[in-house]
């Protein structure tokens, strides 16, 4: 089945901070917007930052995965490896603080993948990952 664009709406407490982070830091093209929300193109997927004053989350729940405390909930995109590497470098140059630094998870196992986690200015957790072999995306 061909992939179709995913849509997610999430709360932010400052639309201008979201515009800078998603538009400038991540390089997402901006779509429609209003005084209450902004659409962004995240690698072909529609994400929408909705203003919810005071929405900065408390400490996120964490689950242990491959020896790292993964923040839950989180969202992101599975990218080709070269695009993932370019994004990781872009984020480093922008001074983004990683919750989990870019690394290879499940090394040598089925489902080996590159991953990185960080928070947006409103405290939403994001994960971007890549597989050397995308056919192992759902492998057990």
mmCIF file of N, CA and C in Angstrom, residues 81-127:
data_model
loop_
_atom_site.group_PDB
_atom_site.id
_atom_site.type_symbol
_atom_site.label_atom_id
_atom_site.label_comp_id
_atom_site.label_asym_id
_atom_site.label_seq_id
_atom_site.Cartn_x
_atom_site.Cartn_y
_atom_site.Cartn_z
ATOM 1 N N UNK A 81 18.177 7.117 5.503
ATOM 2 C CA UNK A 81 19.346 7.300 6.368
ATOM 3 C C UNK A 81 20.099 8.599 6.066
ATOM 4 N N UNK A 82 20.304 8.937 4.796
ATOM 5 C CA UNK A 82 21.057 10.156 4.488
ATOM 6 C C UNK A 82 20.304 11.414 4.915
ATOM 7 N N UNK A 83 18.991 11.405 4.815
ATOM 8 C CA UNK A 83 18.175 12.545 5.253
ATOM 9 C C UNK A 83 18.214 12.649 6.777
ATOM 10 N N UNK A 84 18.165 11.498 7.464
ATOM 11 C CA UNK A 84 18.258 11.468 8.932
ATOM 12 C C UNK A 84 19.592 12.055 9.393
ATOM 13 N N UNK A 85 20.681 11.642 8.739
ATOM 14 C CA UNK A 85 22.012 12.153 9.104
ATOM 15 C C UNK A 85 22.102 13.663 8.890
ATOM 16 N N UNK A 86 21.539 14.153 7.789
ATOM 17 C CA UNK A 86 21.537 15.592 7.511
ATOM 18 C C UNK A 86 20.724 16.344 8.563
ATOM 19 N N UNK A 87 19.563 15.788 8.939
ATOM 20 C CA UNK A 87 18.740 16.419 9.969
ATOM 21 C C UNK A 87 19.472 16.437 11.310
ATOM 22 N N UNK A 88 20.098 15.341 11.682
ATOM 23 C CA UNK A 88 20.838 15.292 12.952
ATOM 24 C C UNK A 88 21.908 16.385 12.986
ATOM 25 N N UNK A 89 22.617 16.562 11.897
ATOM 26 C CA UNK A 89 23.649 17.598 11.842
ATOM 27 C C UNK A 89 23.028 18.993 11.891
ATOM 28 N N UNK A 90 21.922 19.185 11.214
ATOM 29 C CA UNK A 90 21.220 20.479 11.245
ATOM 30 C C UNK A 90 20.811 20.834 12.671
ATOM 31 N N UNK A 91 20.267 19.843 13.397
ATOM 32 C CA UNK A 91 19.840 20.065 14.778
ATOM 33 C C UNK A 91 21.032 20.369 15.680
ATOM 34 N N UNK A 92 22.147 19.664 15.475
ATOM 35 C CA UNK A 92 23.355 19.945 16.260
ATOM 36 C C UNK A 92 23.817 21.379 16.020
ATOM 37 N N UNK A 93 23.866 21.789 14.747
ATOM 38 C CA UNK A 93 24.303 23.158 14.421
ATOM 39 C C UNK A 93 23.376 24.204 15.028
ATOM 40 N N UNK A 94 22.082 23.870 15.143
ATOM 41 C CA UNK A 94 21.113 24.799 15.723
ATOM 42 C C UNK A 94 21.154 24.808 17.246
ATOM 43 N N UNK A 95 21.953 23.928 17.839
ATOM 44 C CA UNK A 95 22.071 23.886 19.299
ATOM 45 C C UNK A 95 20.912 23.207 19.995
ATOM 46 N N UNK A 96 20.173 22.354 19.273
ATOM 47 C CA UNK A 96 19.062 21.625 19.893
ATOM 48 C C UNK A 96 19.615 20.646 20.931
ATOM 49 N N UNK A 97 19.017 20.646 22.114
ATOM 50 C CA UNK A 97 19.412 19.719 23.174
ATOM 51 C C UNK A 97 18.684 18.397 22.949
ATOM 52 N N UNK A 98 19.432 17.348 22.754
ATOM 53 C CA UNK A 98 18.836 16.035 22.540
ATOM 54 C C UNK A 98 18.479 15.388 23.870
ATOM 55 N N UNK A 99 17.315 14.762 23.930
ATOM 56 C CA UNK A 99 16.932 13.934 25.072
ATOM 57 C C UNK A 99 17.698 12.617 24.949
ATOM 58 N N UNK A 100 17.742 12.091 23.734
ATOM 59 C CA UNK A 100 18.561 10.929 23.394
ATOM 60 C C UNK A 100 19.338 11.318 22.149
ATOM 61 N N UNK A 101 20.654 11.392 22.291
ATOM 62 C CA UNK A 101 21.534 11.770 21.182
ATOM 63 C C UNK A 101 21.348 10.813 20.015
ATOM 64 N N UNK A 102 21.586 11.285 18.785
ATOM 65 C CA UNK A 102 21.509 10.391 17.629
ATOM 66 C C UNK A 102 22.441 9.192 17.806
ATOM 67 N N UNK A 103 21.887 7.999 17.601
ATOM 68 C CA UNK A 103 22.684 6.775 17.710
ATOM 69 C C UNK A 103 21.964 5.636 16.983
ATOM 70 N N UNK A 104 22.643 4.497 16.881
ATOM 71 C CA UNK A 104 22.067 3.304 16.255
ATOM 72 C C UNK A 104 21.516 2.414 17.367
ATOM 73 N N UNK A 105 20.206 2.165 17.304
ATOM 74 C CA UNK A 105 19.491 1.346 18.290
ATOM 75 C C UNK A 105 19.374 -0.079 17.753
ATOM 76 N N UNK A 106 19.380 -1.052 18.657
ATOM 77 C CA UNK A 106 19.252 -2.476 18.315
ATOM 78 C C UNK A 106 20.352 -2.904 17.344
ATOM 79 N N UNK A 107 21.551 -2.389 17.548
ATOM 80 C CA UNK A 107 22.681 -2.664 16.644
ATOM 81 C C UNK A 107 22.896 -4.166 16.478
ATOM 82 N N UNK A 108 22.941 -4.610 15.232
ATOM 83 C CA UNK A 108 23.165 -6.007 14.914
ATOM 84 C C UNK A 108 21.948 -6.895 15.052
ATOM 85 N N UNK A 109 20.798 -6.301 15.420
ATOM 86 C CA UNK A 109 19.565 -7.078 15.593
ATOM 87 C C UNK A 109 18.576 -6.751 14.488
ATOM 88 N N UNK A 110 17.528 -7.582 14.394
ATOM 89 C CA UNK A 110 16.440 -7.269 13.481
ATOM 90 C C UNK A 110 15.853 -5.921 13.907
ATOM 91 N N UNK A 111 15.606 -5.056 12.959
ATOM 92 C CA UNK A 111 15.050 -3.744 13.282
ATOM 93 C C UNK A 111 16.086 -2.709 13.672
ATOM 94 N N UNK A 112 17.376 -2.993 13.403
ATOM 95 C CA UNK A 112 18.413 -1.992 13.690
ATOM 96 C C UNK A 112 18.006 -0.667 13.055
ATOM 97 N N UNK A 113 18.154 0.423 13.817
ATOM 98 C CA UNK A 113 17.688 1.725 13.340
ATOM 99 C C UNK A 113 18.480 2.855 13.969
ATOM 100 N N UNK A 114 18.562 3.945 13.238
ATOM 101 C CA UNK A 114 19.115 5.181 13.772
ATOM 102 C C UNK A 114 17.954 5.931 14.417
ATOM 103 N N UNK A 115 18.208 6.569 15.552
ATOM 104 C CA UNK A 115 17.154 7.304 16.242
ATOM 105 C C UNK A 115 17.725 8.504 16.976
ATOM 106 N N UNK A 116 16.865 9.473 17.226
ATOM 107 C CA UNK A 116 17.213 10.635 18.050
ATOM 108 C C UNK A 116 15.915 11.216 18.602
ATOM 109 N N UNK A 117 15.990 11.765 19.804
ATOM 110 C CA UNK A 117 14.836 12.373 20.467
ATOM 111 C C UNK A 117 15.203 13.768 20.955
ATOM 112 N N UNK A 118 14.230 14.672 20.861
ATOM 113 C CA UNK A 118 14.387 16.023 21.397
ATOM 114 C C UNK A 118 13.000 16.601 21.627
ATOM 115 N N UNK A 119 12.938 17.717 22.355
ATOM 116 C CA UNK A 119 11.673 18.392 22.641
ATOM 117 C C UNK A 119 11.567 19.668 21.823
ATOM 118 N N UNK A 120 10.336 20.027 21.439
ATOM 119 C CA UNK A 120 10.105 21.341 20.841
ATOM 120 C C UNK A 120 9.993 22.356 21.983
ATOM 121 N N UNK A 121 9.881 23.647 21.684
ATOM 122 C CA UNK A 121 9.828 24.651 22.759
ATOM 123 C C UNK A 121 8.646 24.497 23.708
ATOM 124 N N UNK A 122 7.562 23.819 23.287
ATOM 125 C CA UNK A 122 6.398 23.623 24.156
ATOM 126 C C UNK A 122 6.478 22.333 24.959
ATOM 127 N N UNK A 123 7.556 21.573 24.802
ATOM 128 C CA UNK A 123 7.720 20.336 25.566
ATOM 129 C C UNK A 123 7.198 19.092 24.874
ATOM 130 N N UNK A 124 6.814 19.181 23.591
ATOM 131 C CA UNK A 124 6.390 18.000 22.841
ATOM 132 C C UNK A 124 7.624 17.207 22.422
ATOM 133 N N UNK A 125 7.620 15.912 22.685
ATOM 134 C CA UNK A 125 8.754 15.054 22.340
ATOM 135 C C UNK A 125 8.650 14.612 20.885
ATOM 136 N N UNK A 126 9.786 14.659 20.193
ATOM 137 C CA UNK A 126 9.867 14.215 18.803
ATOM 138 C C UNK A 126 10.941 13.147 18.664
ATOM 139 N N UNK A 127 10.662 12.154 17.824
ATOM 140 C CA UNK A 127 11.654 11.136 17.472
ATOM 141 C C UNK A 127 11.744 11.074 15.960
#
